[in-house]
PDB file of C-alpha atoms in Angstrom:
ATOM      1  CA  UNK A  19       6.081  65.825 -14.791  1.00  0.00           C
ATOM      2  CA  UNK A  20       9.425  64.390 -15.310  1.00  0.00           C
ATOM      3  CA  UNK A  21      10.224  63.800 -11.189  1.00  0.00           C
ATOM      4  CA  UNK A  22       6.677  62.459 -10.655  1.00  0.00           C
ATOM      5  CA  UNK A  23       7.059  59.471 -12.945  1.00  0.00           C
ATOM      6  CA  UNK A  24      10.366  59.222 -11.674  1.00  0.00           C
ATOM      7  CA  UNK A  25       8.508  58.681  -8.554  1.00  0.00           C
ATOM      8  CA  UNK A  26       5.896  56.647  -9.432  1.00  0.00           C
ATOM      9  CA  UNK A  27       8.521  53.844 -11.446  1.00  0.00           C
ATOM     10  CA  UNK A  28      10.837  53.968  -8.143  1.00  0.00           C
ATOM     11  CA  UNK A  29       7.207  52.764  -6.196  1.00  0.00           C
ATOM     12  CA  UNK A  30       7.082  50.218  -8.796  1.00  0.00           C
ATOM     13  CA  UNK A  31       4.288  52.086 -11.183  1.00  0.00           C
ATOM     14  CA  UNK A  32       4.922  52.256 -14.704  1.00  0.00           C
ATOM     15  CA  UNK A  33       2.001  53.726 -16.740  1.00  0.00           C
ATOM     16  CA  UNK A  34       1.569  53.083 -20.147  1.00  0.00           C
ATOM     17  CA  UNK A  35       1.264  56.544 -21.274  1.00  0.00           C
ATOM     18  CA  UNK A  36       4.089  57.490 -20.166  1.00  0.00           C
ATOM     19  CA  UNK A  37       6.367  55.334 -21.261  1.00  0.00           C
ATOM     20  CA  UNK A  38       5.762  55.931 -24.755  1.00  0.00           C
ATOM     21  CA  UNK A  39       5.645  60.007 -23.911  1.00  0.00           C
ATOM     22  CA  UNK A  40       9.458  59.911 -24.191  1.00  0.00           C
ATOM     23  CA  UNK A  41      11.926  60.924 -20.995  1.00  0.00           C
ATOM     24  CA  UNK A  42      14.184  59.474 -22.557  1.00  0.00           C
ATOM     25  CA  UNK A  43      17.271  58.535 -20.638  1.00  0.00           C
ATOM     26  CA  UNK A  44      15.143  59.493 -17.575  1.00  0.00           C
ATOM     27  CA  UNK A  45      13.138  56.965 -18.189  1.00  0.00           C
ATOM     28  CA  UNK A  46      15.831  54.257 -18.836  1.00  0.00           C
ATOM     29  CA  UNK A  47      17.604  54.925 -15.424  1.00  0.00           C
ATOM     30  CA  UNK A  48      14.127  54.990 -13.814  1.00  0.00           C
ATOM     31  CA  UNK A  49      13.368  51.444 -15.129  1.00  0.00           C
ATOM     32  CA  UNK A  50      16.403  50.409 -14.123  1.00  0.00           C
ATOM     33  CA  UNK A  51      16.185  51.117 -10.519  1.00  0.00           C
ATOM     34  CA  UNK A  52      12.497  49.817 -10.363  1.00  0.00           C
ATOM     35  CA  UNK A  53      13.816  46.731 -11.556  1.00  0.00           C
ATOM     36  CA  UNK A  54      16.375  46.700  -8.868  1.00  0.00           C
ATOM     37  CA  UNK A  55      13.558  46.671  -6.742  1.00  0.00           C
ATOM     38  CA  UNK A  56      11.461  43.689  -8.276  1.00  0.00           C
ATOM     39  CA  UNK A  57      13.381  40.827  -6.711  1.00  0.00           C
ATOM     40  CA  UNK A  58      12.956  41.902  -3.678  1.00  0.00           C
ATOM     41  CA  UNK A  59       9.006  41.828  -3.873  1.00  0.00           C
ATOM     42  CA  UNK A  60       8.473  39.192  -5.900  1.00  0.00           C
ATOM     43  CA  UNK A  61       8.857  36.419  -3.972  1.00  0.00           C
ATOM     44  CA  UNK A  62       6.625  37.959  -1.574  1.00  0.00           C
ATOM     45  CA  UNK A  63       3.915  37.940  -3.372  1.00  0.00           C
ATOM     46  CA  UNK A  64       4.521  34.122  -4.921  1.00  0.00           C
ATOM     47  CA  UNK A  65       3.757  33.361  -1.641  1.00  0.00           C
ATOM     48  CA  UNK A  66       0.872  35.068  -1.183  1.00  0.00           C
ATOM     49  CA  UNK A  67      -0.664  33.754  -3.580  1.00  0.00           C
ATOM     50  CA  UNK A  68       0.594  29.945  -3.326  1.00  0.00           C
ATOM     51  CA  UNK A  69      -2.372  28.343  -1.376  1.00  0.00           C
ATOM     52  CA  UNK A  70      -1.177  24.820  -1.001  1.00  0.00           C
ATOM     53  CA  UNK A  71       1.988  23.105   0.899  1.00  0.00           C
ATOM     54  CA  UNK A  72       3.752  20.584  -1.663  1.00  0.00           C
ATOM     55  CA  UNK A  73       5.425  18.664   1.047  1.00  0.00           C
ATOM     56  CA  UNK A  74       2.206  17.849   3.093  1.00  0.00           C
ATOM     57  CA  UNK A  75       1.038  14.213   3.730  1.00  0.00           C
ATOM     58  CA  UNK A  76      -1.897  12.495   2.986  1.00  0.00           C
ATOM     59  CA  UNK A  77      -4.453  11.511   4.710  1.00  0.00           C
ATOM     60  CA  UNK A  78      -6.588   8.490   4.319  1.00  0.00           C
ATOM     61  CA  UNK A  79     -10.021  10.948   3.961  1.00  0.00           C
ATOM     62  CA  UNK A  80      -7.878  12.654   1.018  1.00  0.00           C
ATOM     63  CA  UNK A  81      -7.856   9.337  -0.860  1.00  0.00           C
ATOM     64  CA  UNK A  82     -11.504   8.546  -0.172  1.00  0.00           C
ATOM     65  CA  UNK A  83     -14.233   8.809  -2.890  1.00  0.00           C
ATOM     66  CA  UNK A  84     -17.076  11.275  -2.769  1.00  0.00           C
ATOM     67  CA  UNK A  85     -20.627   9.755  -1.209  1.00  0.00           C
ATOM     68  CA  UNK A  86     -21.988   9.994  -4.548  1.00  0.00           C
ATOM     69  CA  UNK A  87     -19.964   7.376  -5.739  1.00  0.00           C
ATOM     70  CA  UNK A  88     -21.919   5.201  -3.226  1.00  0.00           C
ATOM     71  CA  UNK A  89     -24.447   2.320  -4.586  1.00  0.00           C
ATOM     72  CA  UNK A  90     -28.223   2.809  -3.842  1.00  0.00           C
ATOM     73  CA  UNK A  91     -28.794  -0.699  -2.662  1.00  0.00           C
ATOM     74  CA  UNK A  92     -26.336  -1.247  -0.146  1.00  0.00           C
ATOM     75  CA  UNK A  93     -28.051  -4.602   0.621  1.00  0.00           C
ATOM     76  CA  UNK A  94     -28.003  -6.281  -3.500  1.00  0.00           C
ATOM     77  CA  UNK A  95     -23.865  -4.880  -3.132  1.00  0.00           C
ATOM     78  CA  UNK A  96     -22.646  -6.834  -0.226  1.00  0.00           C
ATOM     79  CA  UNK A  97     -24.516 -10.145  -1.784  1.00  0.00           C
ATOM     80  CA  UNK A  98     -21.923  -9.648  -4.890  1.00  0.00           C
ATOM     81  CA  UNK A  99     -19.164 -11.420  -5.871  1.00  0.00           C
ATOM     82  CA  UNK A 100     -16.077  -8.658  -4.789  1.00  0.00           C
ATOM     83  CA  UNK A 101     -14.045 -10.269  -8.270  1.00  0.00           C
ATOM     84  CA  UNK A 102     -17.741  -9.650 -10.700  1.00  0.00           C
ATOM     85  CA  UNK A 103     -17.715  -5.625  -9.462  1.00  0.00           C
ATOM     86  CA  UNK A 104     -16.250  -2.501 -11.052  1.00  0.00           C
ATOM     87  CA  UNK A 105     -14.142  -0.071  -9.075  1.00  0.00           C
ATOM     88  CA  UNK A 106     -16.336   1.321  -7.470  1.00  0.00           C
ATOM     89  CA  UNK A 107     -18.621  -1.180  -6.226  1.00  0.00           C
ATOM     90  CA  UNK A 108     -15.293  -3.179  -4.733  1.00  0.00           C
ATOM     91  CA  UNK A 109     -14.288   0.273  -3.162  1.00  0.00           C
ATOM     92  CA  UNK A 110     -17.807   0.654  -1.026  1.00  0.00           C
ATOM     93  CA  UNK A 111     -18.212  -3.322  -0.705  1.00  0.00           C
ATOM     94  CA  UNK A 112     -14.663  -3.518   0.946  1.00  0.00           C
ATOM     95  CA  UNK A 113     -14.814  -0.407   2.349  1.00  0.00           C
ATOM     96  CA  UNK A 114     -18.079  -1.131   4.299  1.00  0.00           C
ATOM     97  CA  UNK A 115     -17.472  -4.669   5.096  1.00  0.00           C
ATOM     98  CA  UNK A 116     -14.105  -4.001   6.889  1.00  0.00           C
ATOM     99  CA  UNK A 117     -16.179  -0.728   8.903  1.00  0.00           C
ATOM    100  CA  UNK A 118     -19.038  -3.031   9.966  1.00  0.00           C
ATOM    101  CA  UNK A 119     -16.401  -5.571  11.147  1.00  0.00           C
ATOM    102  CA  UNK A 120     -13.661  -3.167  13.404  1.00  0.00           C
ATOM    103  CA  UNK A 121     -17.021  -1.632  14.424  1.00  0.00           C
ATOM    104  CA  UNK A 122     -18.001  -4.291  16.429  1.00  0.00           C
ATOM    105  CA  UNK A 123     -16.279  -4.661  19.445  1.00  0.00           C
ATOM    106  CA  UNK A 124     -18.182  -7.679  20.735  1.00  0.00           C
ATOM    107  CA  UNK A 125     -17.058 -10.307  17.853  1.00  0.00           C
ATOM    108  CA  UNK A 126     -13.533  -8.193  16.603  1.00  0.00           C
ATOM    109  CA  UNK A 127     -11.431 -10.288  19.608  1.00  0.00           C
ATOM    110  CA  UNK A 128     -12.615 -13.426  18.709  1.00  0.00           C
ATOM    111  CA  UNK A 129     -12.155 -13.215  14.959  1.00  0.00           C
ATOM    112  CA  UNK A 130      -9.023 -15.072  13.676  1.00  0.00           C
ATOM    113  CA  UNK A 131      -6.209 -13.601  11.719  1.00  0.00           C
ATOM    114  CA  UNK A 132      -7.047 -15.344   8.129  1.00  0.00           C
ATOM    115  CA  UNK A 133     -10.544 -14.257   8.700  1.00  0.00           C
ATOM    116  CA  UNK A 134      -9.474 -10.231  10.123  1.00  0.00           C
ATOM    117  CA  UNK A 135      -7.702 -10.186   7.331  1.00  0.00           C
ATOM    118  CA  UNK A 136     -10.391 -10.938   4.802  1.00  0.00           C
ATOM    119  CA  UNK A 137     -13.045  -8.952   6.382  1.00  0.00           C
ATOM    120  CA  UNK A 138     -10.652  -5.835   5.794  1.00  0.00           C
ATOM    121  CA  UNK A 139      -9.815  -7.318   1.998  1.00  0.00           C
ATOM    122  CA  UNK A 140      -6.202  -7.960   2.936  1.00  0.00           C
ATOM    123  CA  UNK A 141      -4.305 -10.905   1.237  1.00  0.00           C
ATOM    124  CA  UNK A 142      -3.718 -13.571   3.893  1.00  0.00           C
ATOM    125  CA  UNK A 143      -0.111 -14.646   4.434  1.00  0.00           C
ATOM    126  CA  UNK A 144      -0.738 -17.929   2.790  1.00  0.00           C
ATOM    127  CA  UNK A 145       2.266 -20.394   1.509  1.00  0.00           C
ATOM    128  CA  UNK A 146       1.655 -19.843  -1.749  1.00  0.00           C
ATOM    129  CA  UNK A 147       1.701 -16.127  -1.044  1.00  0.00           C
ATOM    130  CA  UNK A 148       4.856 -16.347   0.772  1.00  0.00           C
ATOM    131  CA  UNK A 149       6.667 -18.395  -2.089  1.00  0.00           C
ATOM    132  CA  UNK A 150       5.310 -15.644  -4.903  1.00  0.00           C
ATOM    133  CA  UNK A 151       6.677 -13.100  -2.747  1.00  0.00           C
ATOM    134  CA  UNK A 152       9.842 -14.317  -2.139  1.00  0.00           C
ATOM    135  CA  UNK A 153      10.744 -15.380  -5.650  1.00  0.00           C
ATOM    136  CA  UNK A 154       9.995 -11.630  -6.936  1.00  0.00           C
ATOM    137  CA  UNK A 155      12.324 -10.534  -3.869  1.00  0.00           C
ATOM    138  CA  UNK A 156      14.946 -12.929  -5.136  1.00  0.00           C
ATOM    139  CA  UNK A 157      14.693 -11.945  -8.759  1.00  0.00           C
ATOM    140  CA  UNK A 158      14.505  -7.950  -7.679  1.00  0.00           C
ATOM    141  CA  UNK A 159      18.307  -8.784  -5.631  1.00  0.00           C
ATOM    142  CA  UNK A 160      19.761 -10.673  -8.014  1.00  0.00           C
ATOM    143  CA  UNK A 161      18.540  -8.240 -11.145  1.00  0.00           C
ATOM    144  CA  UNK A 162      20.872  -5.184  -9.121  1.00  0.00           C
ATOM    145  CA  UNK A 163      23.033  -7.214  -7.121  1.00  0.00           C
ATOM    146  CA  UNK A 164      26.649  -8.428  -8.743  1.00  0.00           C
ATOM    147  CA  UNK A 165      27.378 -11.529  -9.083  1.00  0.00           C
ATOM    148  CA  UNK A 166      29.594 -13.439  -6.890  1.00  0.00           C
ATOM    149  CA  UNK A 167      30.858 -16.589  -6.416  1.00  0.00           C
ATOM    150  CA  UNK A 168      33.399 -18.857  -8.404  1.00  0.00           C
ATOM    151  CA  UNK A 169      34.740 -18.373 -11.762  1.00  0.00           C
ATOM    152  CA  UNK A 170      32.578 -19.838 -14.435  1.00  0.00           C
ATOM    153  CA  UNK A 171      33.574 -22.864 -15.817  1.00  0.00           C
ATOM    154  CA  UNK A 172      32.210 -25.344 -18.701  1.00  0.00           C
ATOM    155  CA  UNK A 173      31.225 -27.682 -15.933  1.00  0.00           C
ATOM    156  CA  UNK A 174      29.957 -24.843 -13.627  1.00  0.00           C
ATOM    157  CA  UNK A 175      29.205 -21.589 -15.258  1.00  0.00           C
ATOM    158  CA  UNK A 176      28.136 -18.685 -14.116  1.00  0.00           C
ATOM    159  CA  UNK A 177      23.909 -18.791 -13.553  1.00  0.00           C
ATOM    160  CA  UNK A 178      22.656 -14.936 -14.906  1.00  0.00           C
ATOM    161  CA  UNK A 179      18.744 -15.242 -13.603  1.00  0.00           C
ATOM    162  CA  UNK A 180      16.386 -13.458 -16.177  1.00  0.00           C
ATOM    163  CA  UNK A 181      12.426 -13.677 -16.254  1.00  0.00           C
ATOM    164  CA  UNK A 182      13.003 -13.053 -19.962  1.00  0.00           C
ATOM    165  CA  UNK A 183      15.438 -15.200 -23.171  1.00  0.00           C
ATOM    166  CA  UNK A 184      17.841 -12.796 -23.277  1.00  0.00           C
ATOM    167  CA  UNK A 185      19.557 -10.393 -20.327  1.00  0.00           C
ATOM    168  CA  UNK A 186      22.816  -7.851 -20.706  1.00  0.00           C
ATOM    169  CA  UNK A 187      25.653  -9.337 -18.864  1.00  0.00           C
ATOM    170  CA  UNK A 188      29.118  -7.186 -17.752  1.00  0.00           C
ATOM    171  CA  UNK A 189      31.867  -9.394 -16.614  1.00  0.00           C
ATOM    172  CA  UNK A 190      34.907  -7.666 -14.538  1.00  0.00           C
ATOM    173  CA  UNK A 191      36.800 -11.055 -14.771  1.00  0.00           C
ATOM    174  CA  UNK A 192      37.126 -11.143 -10.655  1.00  0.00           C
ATOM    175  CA  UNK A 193      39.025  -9.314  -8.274  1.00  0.00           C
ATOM    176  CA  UNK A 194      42.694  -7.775  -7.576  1.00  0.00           C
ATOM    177  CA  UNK A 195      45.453  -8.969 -10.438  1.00  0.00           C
ATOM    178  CA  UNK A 196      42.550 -11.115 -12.194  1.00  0.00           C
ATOM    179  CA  UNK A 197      39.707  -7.883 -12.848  1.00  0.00           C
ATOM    180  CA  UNK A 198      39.892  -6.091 -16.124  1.00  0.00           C
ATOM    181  CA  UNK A 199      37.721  -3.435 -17.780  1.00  0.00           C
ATOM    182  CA  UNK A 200      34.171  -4.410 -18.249  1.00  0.00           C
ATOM    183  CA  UNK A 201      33.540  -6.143 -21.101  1.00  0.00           C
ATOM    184  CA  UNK A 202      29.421  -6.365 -21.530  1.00  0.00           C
ATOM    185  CA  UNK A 203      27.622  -8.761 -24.001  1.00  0.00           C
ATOM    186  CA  UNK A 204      24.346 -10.429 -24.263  1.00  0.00           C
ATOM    187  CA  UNK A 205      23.441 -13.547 -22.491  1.00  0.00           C
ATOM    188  CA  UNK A 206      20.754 -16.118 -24.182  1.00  0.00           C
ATOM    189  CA  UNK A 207      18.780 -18.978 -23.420  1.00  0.00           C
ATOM    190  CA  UNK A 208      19.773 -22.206 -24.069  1.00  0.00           C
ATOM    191  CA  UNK A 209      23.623 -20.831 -24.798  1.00  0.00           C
ATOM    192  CA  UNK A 210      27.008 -20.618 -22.856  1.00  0.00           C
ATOM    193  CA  UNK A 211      28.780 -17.565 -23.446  1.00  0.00           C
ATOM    194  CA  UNK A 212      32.680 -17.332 -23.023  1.00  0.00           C
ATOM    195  CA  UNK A 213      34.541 -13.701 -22.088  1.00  0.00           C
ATOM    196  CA  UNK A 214      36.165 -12.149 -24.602  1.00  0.00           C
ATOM    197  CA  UNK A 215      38.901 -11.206 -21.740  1.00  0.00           C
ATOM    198  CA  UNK A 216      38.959 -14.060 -19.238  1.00  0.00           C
ATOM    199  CA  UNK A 217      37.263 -17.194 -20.612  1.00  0.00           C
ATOM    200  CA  UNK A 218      34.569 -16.931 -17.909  1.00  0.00           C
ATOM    201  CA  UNK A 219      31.664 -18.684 -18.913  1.00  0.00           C
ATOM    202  CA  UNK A 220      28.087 -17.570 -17.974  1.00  0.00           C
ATOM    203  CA  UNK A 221      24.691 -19.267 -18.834  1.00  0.00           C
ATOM    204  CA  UNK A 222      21.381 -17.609 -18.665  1.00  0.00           C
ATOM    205  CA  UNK A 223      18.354 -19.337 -16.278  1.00  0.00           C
ATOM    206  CA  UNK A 224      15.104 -18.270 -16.924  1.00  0.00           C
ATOM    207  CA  UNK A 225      12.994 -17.632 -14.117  1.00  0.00           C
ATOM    208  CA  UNK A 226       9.295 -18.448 -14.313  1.00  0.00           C
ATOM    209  CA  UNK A 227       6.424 -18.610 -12.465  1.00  0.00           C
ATOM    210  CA  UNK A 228       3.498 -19.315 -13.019  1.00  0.00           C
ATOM    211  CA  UNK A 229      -0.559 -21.084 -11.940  1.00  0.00           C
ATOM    212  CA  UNK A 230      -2.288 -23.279 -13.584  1.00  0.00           C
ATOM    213  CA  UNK A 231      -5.064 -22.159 -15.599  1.00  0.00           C
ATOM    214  CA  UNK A 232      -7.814 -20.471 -13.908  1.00  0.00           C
ATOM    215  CA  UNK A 233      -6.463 -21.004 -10.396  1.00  0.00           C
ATOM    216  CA  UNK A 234      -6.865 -17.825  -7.700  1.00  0.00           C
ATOM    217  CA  UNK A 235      -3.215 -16.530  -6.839  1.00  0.00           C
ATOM    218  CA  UNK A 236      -4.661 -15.536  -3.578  1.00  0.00           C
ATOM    219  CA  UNK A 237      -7.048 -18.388  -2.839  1.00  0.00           C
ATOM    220  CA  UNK A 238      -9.261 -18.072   0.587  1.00  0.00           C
ATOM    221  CA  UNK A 239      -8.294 -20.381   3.074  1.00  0.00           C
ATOM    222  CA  UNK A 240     -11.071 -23.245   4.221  1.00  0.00           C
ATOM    223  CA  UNK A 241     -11.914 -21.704   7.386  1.00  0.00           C
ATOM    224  CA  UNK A 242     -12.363 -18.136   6.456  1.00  0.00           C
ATOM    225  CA  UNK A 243     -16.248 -17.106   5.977  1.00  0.00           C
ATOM    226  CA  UNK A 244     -16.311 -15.042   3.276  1.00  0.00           C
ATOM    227  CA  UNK A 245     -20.018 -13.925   3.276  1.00  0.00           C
ATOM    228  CA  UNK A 246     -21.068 -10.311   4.866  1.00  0.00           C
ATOM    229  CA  UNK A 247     -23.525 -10.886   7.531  1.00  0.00           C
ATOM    230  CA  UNK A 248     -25.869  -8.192   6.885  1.00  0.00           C
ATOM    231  CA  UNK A 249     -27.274  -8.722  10.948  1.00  0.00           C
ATOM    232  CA  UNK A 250     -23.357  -6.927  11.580  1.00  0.00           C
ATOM    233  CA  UNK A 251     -24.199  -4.054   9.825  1.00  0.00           C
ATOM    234  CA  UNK A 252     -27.309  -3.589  11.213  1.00  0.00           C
ATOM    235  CA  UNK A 253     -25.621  -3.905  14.751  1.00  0.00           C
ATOM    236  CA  UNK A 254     -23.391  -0.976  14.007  1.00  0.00           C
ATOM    237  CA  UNK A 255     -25.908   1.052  13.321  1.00  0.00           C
ATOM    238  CA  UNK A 256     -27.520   0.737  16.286  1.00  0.00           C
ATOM    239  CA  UNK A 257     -24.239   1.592  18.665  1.00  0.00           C
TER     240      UNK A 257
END
């Protein structure tokens, strides 16, 4: 009895029964040499029974929603207002609209780039697009990037951009025989601020902007035509 459950916990059985029968030692150096064994299996079977690949990239059908998130009347959704719908509704309305369009192989070349752009529901690289993008790009370097330029003075201090009143400042006091240990206070608006260590001074500039009330940050130009010509869709269909 005693060699045949010292068989069975070396294949990596262990009854219940017989555990609590009592071999005593037996048992002990039995267990112990099964779980020698264990390592060696067990990351075979994690993997057979993992059933995805973490590290796998997506694809745009991943992202897609189900058809039964689609609208029964296809024709009231494309006569909406894309800013008046929920998510779903601007999902299908965009989704459709930019399908019809790169479907159509007859009007696609002749289509200019604002209105390409809008049929797909892209924002158009307008100039008050470009300007909102490069101020966040500005603020984004200059919120990581260290300072540098000439020492701050009373007449020209050192400018610390912020979009909010108030921003942590180090100073290092400069470079080579001037630098010393990095002495960190906050930087106001409206207030000059002198180093404890160097006399550097350093002035906080709030950053804003902002559009006037009830204007579109990403307006549509003039000579885009942003109604869905329902005749397109109908077209596709029939290639």
């Amino acid at each position: 009895m005693a060699l045949r459950l010292v068989q069975n916990l070396a294949r990596g059985f262990r009854p219940p029964q017989a555990l609590a029968a009592g071999a005593g030692s037996l048992l002990s150096s039995s267990a112990t040499s099964s779980s020698r064994l264990r390592p060696q299996e067990a990351p075979q079977q994690f993997q057979a029974r993992r059933g995805y690949i973490h590290w796998g990239r997506l694809t745009p059908h991943e992202l897609a929603l189900p058809m039964s998130t689609m609208p029964h009347d296809i024709r009231a959704l494309m006569k909406k207002d894309p800013k008046e719908m929920d998510y779903y509704e601007n999902y299908w309305y965009w989704r459709i609209r930019g399908e019809s369009v790169v479907n159509n192989p007859a009007e696609l070349p002749k289509l200019s780039y604002n209105q390409l752009a809008r049929d797909l529901g892209l924002a158009q690289a307008t100039e008050m697009a470009e300007h909102m993008v490069g101020m966040l790009e500005l603020y984004e370097y200059l919120q990581y990037a260290p300072f540098i330029g000439p020492f701050g003075t009373i007449e020209n201090p050192v400018l610390c951009p912020s979009v909010h009143n108030e921003r942590i400042v180090g100073c290092t006091g400069g470079s080579g025989d001037n630098e010393h240990v990095v002495l960190w206070f906050r930087c106001f608006e409206g207030f000059l601020y002198r180093c404890g260590e160097c006399d550097q001074i350093f002035m906080l500039v709030r950053i804003n902007y902002e559009l006037p009330d009830g204007a579109d940050p990403f307006p549509v130009p003039p000579d885009v035509k942003d109604t869905f010509d329902w005749e397109l869709l109908e077209s596709v269909h029939k290639l």
